[in-house]
PDB file of C-alpha atoms in Angstrom:
ATOM      1  CA  MET A   1       6.075 -12.946 -10.531  1.00 86.00           C
ATOM      2  CA  LEU A   2       7.143 -11.736  -7.098  1.00 85.00           C
ATOM      3  CA  GLN A   3       3.651 -10.401  -6.452  1.00 84.00           C
ATOM      4  CA  GLY A   4       2.203 -13.765  -7.402  1.00 80.00           C
ATOM      5  CA  LEU A   5       0.296 -12.400 -10.387  1.00 82.00           C
ATOM      6  CA  ARG A   6       2.205 -14.561 -12.909  1.00 85.00           C
ATOM      7  CA  ARG A   7       3.913 -17.902 -12.615  1.00 84.00           C
ATOM      8  CA  ALA A   8       7.491 -18.453 -13.700  1.00 80.00           C
ATOM      9  CA  ASP A   9       7.929 -20.382 -16.956  1.00 86.00           C
ATOM     10  CA  THR A  10      10.951 -22.047 -15.415  1.00 90.00           C
ATOM     11  CA  GLY A  11      12.574 -21.889 -12.012  1.00 89.00           C
ATOM     12  CA  ARG A  12      10.788 -20.389  -9.060  1.00 88.00           C
ATOM     13  CA  ALA A  13      10.263 -17.086  -7.291  1.00 89.00           C
ATOM     14  CA  GLU A  14      10.221 -16.849  -3.516  1.00 91.00           C
ATOM     15  CA  ILE A  15       9.493 -14.138  -0.988  1.00 91.00           C
ATOM     16  CA  PHE A  16      11.130 -14.655   2.408  1.00 93.00           C
ATOM     17  CA  GLY A  17      11.457 -18.380   1.701  1.00 94.00           C
ATOM     18  CA  HIS A  18       7.844 -18.832   0.565  1.00 94.00           C
ATOM     19  CA  PRO A  19       6.563 -19.347  -2.993  1.00 92.00           C
ATOM     20  CA  ALA A  20       5.647 -15.972  -4.488  1.00 91.00           C
ATOM     21  CA  GLY A  21       1.893 -15.465  -4.382  1.00 89.00           C
ATOM     22  CA  SER A  22       1.307 -17.983  -1.606  1.00 91.00           C
ATOM     23  CA  VAL A  23      -0.621 -16.974   1.499  1.00 89.00           C
ATOM     24  CA  ALA A  24       2.595 -17.282   3.520  1.00 91.00           C
ATOM     25  CA  ALA A  25       4.429 -14.906   1.158  1.00 90.00           C
ATOM     26  CA  ARG A  26       1.532 -12.433   1.006  1.00 89.00           C
ATOM     27  CA  ARG A  27       1.633 -12.062   4.790  1.00 89.00           C
ATOM     28  CA  HIS A  28       4.981 -10.317   4.342  1.00 92.00           C
ATOM     29  CA  VAL A  29       4.061  -8.094   1.391  1.00 94.00           C
ATOM     30  CA  GLY A  30       2.218  -4.853   0.762  1.00 93.00           C
ATOM     31  CA  ILE A  31       1.340  -3.702  -2.738  1.00 91.00           C
ATOM     32  CA  THR A  32       0.115  -0.483  -4.251  1.00 90.00           C
ATOM     33  CA  PRO A  33      -0.512  -0.647  -7.990  1.00 83.00           C
ATOM     34  CA  GLN A  34      -0.412   2.468 -10.116  1.00 81.00           C
ATOM     35  CA  ASN A  35      -4.202   2.441 -10.367  1.00 82.00           C
ATOM     36  CA  ALA A  36      -6.529   1.249  -7.626  1.00 83.00           C
ATOM     37  CA  ASP A  37     -10.297   1.205  -7.286  1.00 86.00           C
ATOM     38  CA  PHE A  38     -12.264   0.974  -4.067  1.00 90.00           C
ATOM     39  CA  PRO A  39     -15.924   0.317  -3.271  1.00 90.00           C
ATOM     40  CA  GLU A  40     -17.462   3.779  -3.521  1.00 89.00           C
ATOM     41  CA  GLN A  41     -19.922   3.216  -0.671  1.00 93.00           C
ATOM     42  CA  MET A  42     -17.135   2.459   1.824  1.00 95.00           C
ATOM     43  CA  SER A  43     -15.114   4.983   3.766  1.00 96.00           C
ATOM     44  CA  ALA A  44     -11.334   5.003   3.844  1.00 95.00           C
ATOM     45  CA  ARG A  45     -11.543   3.828   7.461  1.00 96.00           C
ATOM     46  CA  ASP A  46     -13.731   0.886   6.389  1.00 96.00           C
ATOM     47  CA  VAL A  47     -11.265  -0.169   3.684  1.00 96.00           C
ATOM     48  CA  LEU A  48      -8.226   0.127   5.960  1.00 97.00           C
ATOM     49  CA  ALA A  49      -9.922  -1.650   8.865  1.00 97.00           C
ATOM     50  CA  TYR A  50     -11.152  -4.457   6.606  1.00 95.00           C
ATOM     51  CA  ALA A  51      -7.649  -5.024   5.246  1.00 94.00           C
ATOM     52  CA  ALA A  52      -6.060  -4.764   8.710  1.00 95.00           C
ATOM     53  CA  ALA A  53      -8.343  -7.539   9.982  1.00 95.00           C
ATOM     54  CA  HIS A  54      -6.584  -9.958   7.628  1.00 91.00           C
ATOM     55  CA  PHE A  55      -3.129  -9.552   9.191  1.00 91.00           C
ATOM     56  CA  GLU A  56      -1.627 -10.861  12.425  1.00 90.00           C
ATOM     57  CA  ARG A  57       0.188  -7.644  13.296  1.00 92.00           C
ATOM     58  CA  PRO A  58      -1.444  -4.799  11.367  1.00 95.00           C
ATOM     59  CA  GLN A  59      -0.383  -1.201  11.510  1.00 94.00           C
ATOM     60  CA  PRO A  60      -2.916   0.751  13.619  1.00 96.00           C
ATOM     61  CA  VAL A  61      -5.394   2.402  11.265  1.00 96.00           C
ATOM     62  CA  GLY A  62      -5.154   5.688  13.170  1.00 95.00           C
ATOM     63  CA  GLU A  63      -1.404   5.833  12.590  1.00 95.00           C
ATOM     64  CA  LEU A  64      -1.866   5.293   8.858  1.00 96.00           C
ATOM     65  CA  VAL A  65      -4.591   7.930   8.721  1.00 96.00           C
ATOM     66  CA  ALA A  66      -2.202  10.464  10.278  1.00 96.00           C
ATOM     67  CA  ALA A  67       0.833   9.362   8.261  1.00 95.00           C
ATOM     68  CA  PHE A  68      -0.967   9.653   4.922  1.00 95.00           C
ATOM     69  CA  GLY A  69      -2.935  12.813   5.661  1.00 94.00           C
ATOM     70  CA  LEU A  70      -6.358  11.177   5.644  1.00 95.00           C
ATOM     71  CA  GLU A  71      -7.797  12.814   8.764  1.00 96.00           C
ATOM     72  CA  ARG A  72     -10.433  14.894   7.009  1.00 94.00           C
ATOM     73  CA  LEU A  73     -11.323  12.096   4.581  1.00 94.00           C
ATOM     74  CA  VAL A  74     -11.264   8.954   6.678  1.00 94.00           C
ATOM     75  CA  ASP A  75     -14.974   8.760   7.464  1.00 96.00           C
ATOM     76  CA  ARG A  76     -16.308  10.002   4.122  1.00 94.00           C
ATOM     77  CA  ARG A  77     -17.639   7.675   1.451  1.00 94.00           C
ATOM     78  CA  MET A  78     -14.974   7.287  -1.194  1.00 92.00           C
ATOM     79  CA  ASP A  79     -17.279   7.996  -4.154  1.00 92.00           C
ATOM     80  CA  GLY A  80     -16.306  11.675  -4.130  1.00 88.00           C
ATOM     81  CA  PHE A  81     -12.557  11.282  -3.609  1.00 93.00           C
ATOM     82  CA  SER A  82     -10.155  12.941  -6.024  1.00 92.00           C
ATOM     83  CA  GLY A  83      -7.435  10.908  -7.725  1.00 92.00           C
ATOM     84  CA  GLY A  84      -4.854  12.150  -5.226  1.00 93.00           C
ATOM     85  CA  GLU A  85      -7.079  11.270  -2.281  1.00 94.00           C
ATOM     86  CA  LEU A  86      -7.611   7.762  -3.639  1.00 94.00           C
ATOM     87  CA  ARG A  87      -3.858   7.469  -4.093  1.00 94.00           C
ATOM     88  CA  ARG A  88      -3.263   8.306  -0.419  1.00 95.00           C
ATOM     89  CA  VAL A  89      -5.682   5.541   0.605  1.00 96.00           C
ATOM     90  CA  ALA A  90      -3.946   3.078  -1.742  1.00 96.00           C
ATOM     91  CA  LEU A  91      -0.558   3.964  -0.259  1.00 96.00           C
ATOM     92  CA  ALA A  92      -1.812   3.578   3.300  1.00 96.00           C
ATOM     93  CA  LEU A  93      -3.328   0.242   2.324  1.00 96.00           C
ATOM     94  CA  ALA A  94       0.060  -1.040   1.136  1.00 96.00           C
ATOM     95  CA  PHE A  95       1.414  -0.603   4.667  1.00 97.00           C
ATOM     96  CA  VAL A  96      -1.633  -1.729   6.672  1.00 96.00           C
ATOM     97  CA  GLY A  97      -0.343  -5.287   7.146  1.00 95.00           C
ATOM     98  CA  ASN A  98       2.941  -4.036   8.609  1.00 95.00           C
ATOM     99  CA  PRO A  99       4.763  -5.720   5.706  1.00 96.00           C
ATOM    100  CA  ASP A 100       8.422  -6.588   5.401  1.00 96.00           C
ATOM    101  CA  LEU A 101       8.376  -5.725   1.684  1.00 96.00           C
ATOM    102  CA  VAL A 102       6.280  -3.201  -0.244  1.00 96.00           C
ATOM    103  CA  PHE A 103       5.877  -3.088  -4.014  1.00 94.00           C
ATOM    104  CA  ALA A 104       4.964   0.463  -5.046  1.00 93.00           C
ATOM    105  CA  ASP A 105       4.181   1.230  -8.685  1.00 92.00           C
ATOM    106  CA  GLU A 106       4.406   4.961  -9.351  1.00 92.00           C
ATOM    107  CA  PRO A 107       3.557   5.766  -5.719  1.00 93.00           C
ATOM    108  CA  THR A 108       3.605   9.537  -6.151  1.00 91.00           C
ATOM    109  CA  ALA A 109       1.543   9.643  -9.372  1.00 90.00           C
ATOM    110  CA  GLY A 110      -1.450  11.906  -8.886  1.00 89.00           C
ATOM    111  CA  LEU A 111      -0.241  13.340  -5.577  1.00 92.00           C
ATOM    112  CA  ASP A 112       0.287  17.030  -4.963  1.00 92.00           C
ATOM    113  CA  THR A 113       3.695  18.178  -3.716  1.00 93.00           C
ATOM    114  CA  GLY A 114       2.658  17.786  -0.075  1.00 92.00           C
ATOM    115  CA  GLY A 115       1.467  14.230  -0.723  1.00 92.00           C
ATOM    116  CA  GLN A 116       4.674  13.389  -2.553  1.00 93.00           C
ATOM    117  CA  ASP A 117       6.777  14.708   0.321  1.00 93.00           C
ATOM    118  CA  MET A 118       4.617  12.798   2.811  1.00 94.00           C
ATOM    119  CA  PHE A 119       5.092   9.514   0.961  1.00 93.00           C
ATOM    120  CA  LYS A 120       8.830  10.016   0.538  1.00 93.00           C
ATOM    121  CA  ALA A 121       9.259  10.696   4.260  1.00 95.00           C
ATOM    122  CA  TYR A 122       7.155   7.657   5.169  1.00 95.00           C
ATOM    123  CA  ALA A 123       9.037   5.450   2.701  1.00 95.00           C
ATOM    124  CA  ARG A 124      12.427   6.581   4.030  1.00 96.00           C
ATOM    125  CA  ALA A 125      11.373   5.896   7.626  1.00 96.00           C
ATOM    126  CA  TYR A 126       9.984   2.504   6.592  1.00 96.00           C
ATOM    127  CA  VAL A 127      13.278   1.498   4.956  1.00 97.00           C
ATOM    128  CA  GLU A 128      15.359   2.921   7.812  1.00 97.00           C
ATOM    129  CA  GLY A 129      13.206   0.805  10.154  1.00 96.00           C
ATOM    130  CA  GLY A 130      14.190  -2.357   8.287  1.00 96.00           C
ATOM    131  CA  GLY A 131      11.473  -2.591   5.623  1.00 96.00           C
ATOM    132  CA  SER A 132      12.230  -3.261   1.978  1.00 96.00           C
ATOM    133  CA  LEU A 133      10.705  -1.143  -0.754  1.00 96.00           C
ATOM    134  CA  LEU A 134      10.657  -2.056  -4.427  1.00 94.00           C
ATOM    135  CA  LEU A 135       9.426   0.937  -6.306  1.00 91.00           C
ATOM    136  CA  THR A 136       8.985   1.956  -9.897  1.00 89.00           C
ATOM    137  CA  SER A 137       8.800   5.650 -10.580  1.00 80.00           C
ATOM    138  CA  HIS A 138       9.534   8.291 -13.147  1.00 75.00           C
ATOM    139  CA  HIS A 139       9.513  10.944 -10.402  1.00 66.00           C
ATOM    140  CA  TRP A 140      11.454  10.390  -7.224  1.00 59.00           C
TER     141      TRP A 140
END
């Protein structure tokens, strides 16, 4: 309900004073589902830049590329990415809008140890910087 994917049977759900799922609420939220698919013909840079263009104050794509270890992948077509590489793009995408709240479903699933450590460090810095993180995980 908070992500706006389902409506409440009764009552209401709000994000930062806006109805959950509304455009106003989505401007504050980043989401990374457990499984994500991307257009295979696009590069990671294309996907991140496209998403960033939809936000008023996006995170610079270059910063996300560095933070999520995408330097060697960023300009490659995504059709050959491994599951862990796709996961890194999905995680970066959750933060591209410079959100106040991020929903992360199993964010470290499919990541190697280095990728897991990278995400945990980024998530801690995000929360210490005032962001809110709602995460579901069997491995934290």
